[in-house]
Amino acid sequence: MEFVIVTGMSGSGKSSCIQVLEDIGFFCIDNMPPQLISNFAEICSESRNDNGEKISKVAIVTDIRGGELFLKLSDCIDKLKNTDDIDLKVLFLEASKEVLMKRYSETRRKHPLDEVSGGNLSKAVDAEKELLSDIRGHADYIIDSSLLTTSQLKEQIAELFLDKPADRMIISCMSFGFKYGVPGEADLVFDVRCLPNPFYVPELKHKTGLDKEVRDYVMNSEDSLNFEKKIYDMIDFLIPLYVKEGKSRLVIGFGCTGGKHRSITFAHRAAEHFRAEELSVREVHRDIDKK
């Protein structure tokens, strides 16, 4: 049975996450105390759905709303990881402090640690981050939703859990603009700002790296070709090591200034390179729609 525990910072997008998991066939429960999760997993493994089939996909959201009960989550994770018929994955959602505070101020909702922090939202966010530091270390997947739209977040979650082979690692080739911040979930980050910039070519300025003309301009440089070759040499060497370690997802970030030309060129070409090697790949252009 595929069993997913969704947790993370309050306001980071767990509600959107559980909606996606439910849409792709997971049996989902929100806000379950960790002490009940093991027993619930056992019940699910012996139960059947409305079609008479055994339940094979379960997702649980548990977080700081559970108060002191939540602090037992690490013990629950350890127990489930040692259960033979359960394939446990922990998905941790987070976002920057500034983004979390903005989301709470916009929704006017109370933070779960509001009373503990004396109504100080900044202190509440800091306290929650400290409380979750150990749980974050147990995570199989970490998604930073700071700069993701709701649709982008949902797309990433669906890609992680929608009929993926259990023994394959998903490689996410992500483009981004350094002016908007480095993606927190990236495992490897490559700075391509040192390469030819189409932004200063009038006929290319308003195009992106998804356009052939832009890619041709960027790659019509010996430096770009050598840079790309060295990147592939290193990543091709690392991938089998990550797979051997049991890593399920590798996020490779390519950053330029605005995230529209050079970074997209490299992310797109990298995705093509890894697909040619018959790896599971997704292509993400985080800042392509930024003005």
XYZ file of C-alpha atoms in Angstrom:
291
model
C 0.000 0.000 0.000
C 1.289 3.441 -0.966
C 0.990 5.594 2.139
C 1.758 9.330 2.029
C 2.088 11.590 5.061
C 1.677 15.247 4.116
C 3.006 17.751 6.611
C 4.856 21.049 6.753
C 4.475 24.713 7.548
C 1.040 26.213 8.103
C 0.028 28.146 5.006
C 2.404 26.306 2.680
C -0.281 24.605 0.573
C -1.179 21.327 2.293
C -4.890 21.798 1.512
C -4.141 22.099 -2.209
C -1.885 19.073 -1.942
C -4.513 16.813 -0.398
C -7.043 17.891 -3.038
C -4.685 16.766 -5.802
C -3.958 13.448 -4.110
C -7.669 12.803 -3.720
C -8.221 13.617 -7.398
C -5.630 11.061 -8.507
C -7.086 8.227 -6.478
C -5.744 8.497 -2.929
C -7.993 7.906 0.068
C -7.356 11.110 2.029
C -7.796 12.211 5.637
C -6.989 15.698 6.927
C -5.637 16.644 10.375
C -5.111 13.180 11.847
C -3.148 12.936 15.139
C 0.092 10.956 14.625
C -0.840 8.464 17.368
C -3.752 7.242 15.215
C -1.893 6.974 11.903
C -0.330 3.548 12.468
C -3.635 2.004 13.484
C -5.371 3.688 10.581
C -2.762 2.330 8.155
C -3.422 -1.165 9.484
C -7.175 -0.743 9.022
C -6.686 0.500 5.454
C -4.447 -2.435 4.545
C -7.304 -4.786 5.480
C -10.110 -2.743 3.914
C -11.642 -2.443 0.444
C -13.042 0.522 -1.459
C -16.529 0.902 -2.958
C -15.501 -1.230 -5.936
C -14.474 -4.128 -3.707
C -10.776 -3.493 -4.376
C -8.150 -3.333 -1.654
C -7.173 0.210 -0.750
C -3.769 0.780 -2.335
C -3.249 4.542 -1.954
C -3.709 6.522 1.260
C -2.713 10.096 2.115
C -2.820 11.687 5.569
C -2.357 15.338 6.490
C -0.957 15.899 9.953
C 0.538 19.122 11.214
C 0.968 21.517 14.104
C -2.810 21.883 14.468
C -2.599 18.673 16.493
C -0.739 20.490 19.263
C 1.392 18.274 21.506
C 0.034 15.176 19.763
C 1.899 16.232 16.613
C 5.266 15.921 18.350
C 4.914 12.121 18.181
C 5.046 12.112 14.367
C 8.711 11.051 14.184
C 7.928 7.880 16.146
C 5.000 7.156 13.841
C 7.171 7.575 10.729
C 9.823 5.225 12.088
C 7.194 2.597 12.855
C 5.575 2.777 9.417
C 8.922 2.639 7.610
C 9.528 -0.718 9.273
C 6.170 -2.124 8.161
C 6.665 -4.546 5.275
C 3.429 -4.015 3.353
C 3.492 -0.191 3.497
C 5.450 2.015 1.091
C 5.704 5.193 3.157
C 6.558 8.577 1.684
C 6.689 11.853 3.628
C 5.912 15.050 1.710
C 6.968 18.256 3.457
C 5.632 21.610 2.249
C 7.294 24.863 3.174
C 7.561 28.498 2.101
C 9.608 31.529 3.072
C 8.676 33.390 6.232
C 7.719 36.492 4.244
C 5.360 34.523 1.996
C 3.732 32.673 4.901
C 3.113 35.917 6.780
C 1.649 37.509 3.665
C -0.696 34.569 3.113
C -1.947 34.750 6.680
C -2.430 38.497 6.522
C -4.415 38.142 3.283
C -6.680 35.374 4.564
C -6.925 36.867 8.076
C -6.794 33.399 9.553
C -5.221 32.683 12.917
C -1.960 30.789 12.947
C -2.155 27.511 14.928
C 0.500 28.878 17.301
C -1.198 32.267 17.642
C -1.955 31.918 21.342
C 1.443 30.440 22.182
C 3.167 33.359 20.442
C 0.957 35.981 22.055
C -0.603 36.929 18.744
C 2.767 37.706 17.144
C 2.651 36.115 13.673
C 6.390 36.444 13.115
C 7.155 34.566 16.319
C 4.528 31.932 15.474
C 6.142 31.186 12.102
C 9.609 31.003 13.668
C 8.379 28.697 16.415
C 6.680 26.369 13.956
C 9.779 26.175 11.761
C 11.859 25.140 14.758
C 9.301 22.541 15.869
C 9.211 21.031 12.372
C 12.971 20.880 11.789
C 13.202 17.230 12.850
C 10.195 16.187 10.761
C 11.656 17.962 7.732
C 14.685 15.714 8.057
C 12.425 12.655 7.636
C 10.922 13.940 4.383
C 11.244 12.057 1.108
C 10.023 15.085 -0.834
C 10.316 18.785 0.021
C 8.409 21.400 -1.966
C 8.973 25.113 -1.452
C 5.728 26.794 -2.526
C 6.976 30.363 -2.015
C 7.026 31.266 -5.712
C 4.657 28.631 -7.063
C 1.128 29.335 -8.241
C -1.562 26.978 -6.982
C -1.650 25.260 -10.377
C 2.136 24.829 -10.414
C 2.051 23.335 -6.922
C -0.711 20.928 -7.911
C 1.205 19.942 -11.042
C 4.317 19.092 -9.052
C 2.368 16.964 -6.580
C 0.545 15.115 -9.357
C 3.831 14.375 -11.111
C 5.246 12.912 -7.906
C 2.429 10.501 -7.179
C 0.552 9.851 -10.418
C 1.348 6.291 -11.545
C 5.107 6.666 -11.269
C 7.247 3.540 -11.253
C 8.392 2.840 -7.704
C 11.929 2.093 -8.801
C 12.451 5.186 -10.940
C 13.648 8.601 -9.897
C 11.846 11.637 -11.264
C 14.183 14.351 -12.519
C 12.753 17.880 -12.499
C 14.582 20.295 -14.797
C 13.592 23.717 -13.477
C 14.357 27.143 -14.897
C 14.193 30.194 -12.666
C 15.272 33.810 -12.383
C 17.743 34.739 -9.670
C 15.929 38.074 -9.292
C 12.958 36.109 -7.917
C 14.983 33.857 -5.621
C 16.583 30.424 -5.772
C 14.045 27.542 -5.537
C 14.305 26.021 -2.075
C 13.585 22.489 -3.306
C 16.469 22.402 -5.801
C 19.099 19.709 -5.157
C 21.509 21.076 -7.765
C 21.659 24.687 -8.977
C 23.552 25.908 -12.047
C 24.086 29.607 -12.712
C 23.994 30.297 -16.474
C 24.178 34.088 -16.214
C 27.754 33.949 -17.543
C 26.538 32.875 -21.002
C 25.257 34.937 -23.996
C 22.065 36.805 -23.095
C 19.281 37.047 -25.733
C 17.604 39.767 -23.672
C 19.819 42.357 -25.370
C 18.854 41.214 -28.880
C 15.710 43.200 -29.830
C 14.105 40.443 -31.905
C 14.672 37.889 -29.117
C 13.969 40.001 -26.027
C 10.266 39.131 -25.821
C 10.717 35.460 -26.714
C 11.718 32.668 -24.315
C 14.003 29.662 -24.262
C 11.080 27.595 -25.546
C 11.580 29.350 -28.894
C 14.162 27.761 -31.169
C 15.653 31.124 -32.135
C 16.510 31.866 -28.502
C 18.015 28.422 -27.903
C 20.070 28.697 -31.071
C 21.410 32.078 -29.961
C 22.363 30.829 -26.484
C 23.974 27.649 -27.752
C 25.826 29.316 -30.633
C 28.735 29.735 -28.255
C 31.621 27.436 -27.454
C 31.310 28.405 -23.797
C 27.656 27.340 -23.729
C 28.402 24.004 -25.383
C 31.323 23.265 -23.033
C 29.246 24.341 -20.011
C 26.448 21.993 -21.038
C 28.797 19.073 -21.634
C 30.414 19.425 -18.234
C 26.990 19.612 -16.555
C 25.814 16.412 -18.245
C 29.072 14.634 -17.407
C 28.605 15.422 -13.728
C 24.850 14.726 -13.508
C 25.103 11.494 -15.512
C 27.699 10.371 -12.991
C 25.549 11.392 -10.014
C 22.184 9.925 -11.067
C 23.074 6.257 -10.429
C 24.456 7.250 -7.035
C 21.222 9.059 -6.133
C 19.159 6.085 -7.304
C 21.321 3.724 -5.253
C 20.750 5.952 -2.227
C 17.005 5.608 -2.762
C 16.328 9.185 -3.810
C 12.926 9.432 -5.496
C 13.194 12.931 -6.909
C 16.072 15.063 -8.166
C 15.442 18.766 -8.784
C 17.995 20.456 -11.053
C 17.722 24.238 -11.203
C 19.078 26.398 -14.021
C 19.086 30.096 -13.178
C 19.594 33.243 -15.216
C 18.651 36.813 -14.362
C 14.955 36.812 -15.234
C 14.262 33.129 -15.844
C 13.110 33.507 -19.453
C 15.968 32.898 -21.874
C 19.189 31.140 -20.848
C 17.736 29.215 -17.917
C 14.810 27.913 -19.977
C 17.175 26.983 -22.791
C 19.282 24.833 -20.471
C 16.334 23.332 -18.567
C 14.623 22.398 -21.835
C 17.746 20.879 -23.370
C 18.551 19.021 -20.132
C 15.048 17.542 -20.077
C 15.541 16.320 -23.650
C 18.935 14.859 -22.711
C 17.526 12.852 -19.788
C 14.471 11.690 -21.763
C 16.841 10.320 -24.377
C 18.376 8.258 -21.563
C 14.854 6.927 -20.807
C 14.639 8.610 -17.430
C 11.445 10.016 -15.898
C 11.636 13.753 -16.493
C 9.460 16.775 -15.931
C 10.180 20.264 -17.201
C 9.286 23.259 -15.019
C 9.693 26.921 -15.986
C 8.905 28.690 -12.739
C 9.237 32.297 -13.806
C 8.313 32.153 -17.499
C 5.152 34.202 -16.913
C 6.739 36.798 -14.647
C 6.702 40.352 -16.027
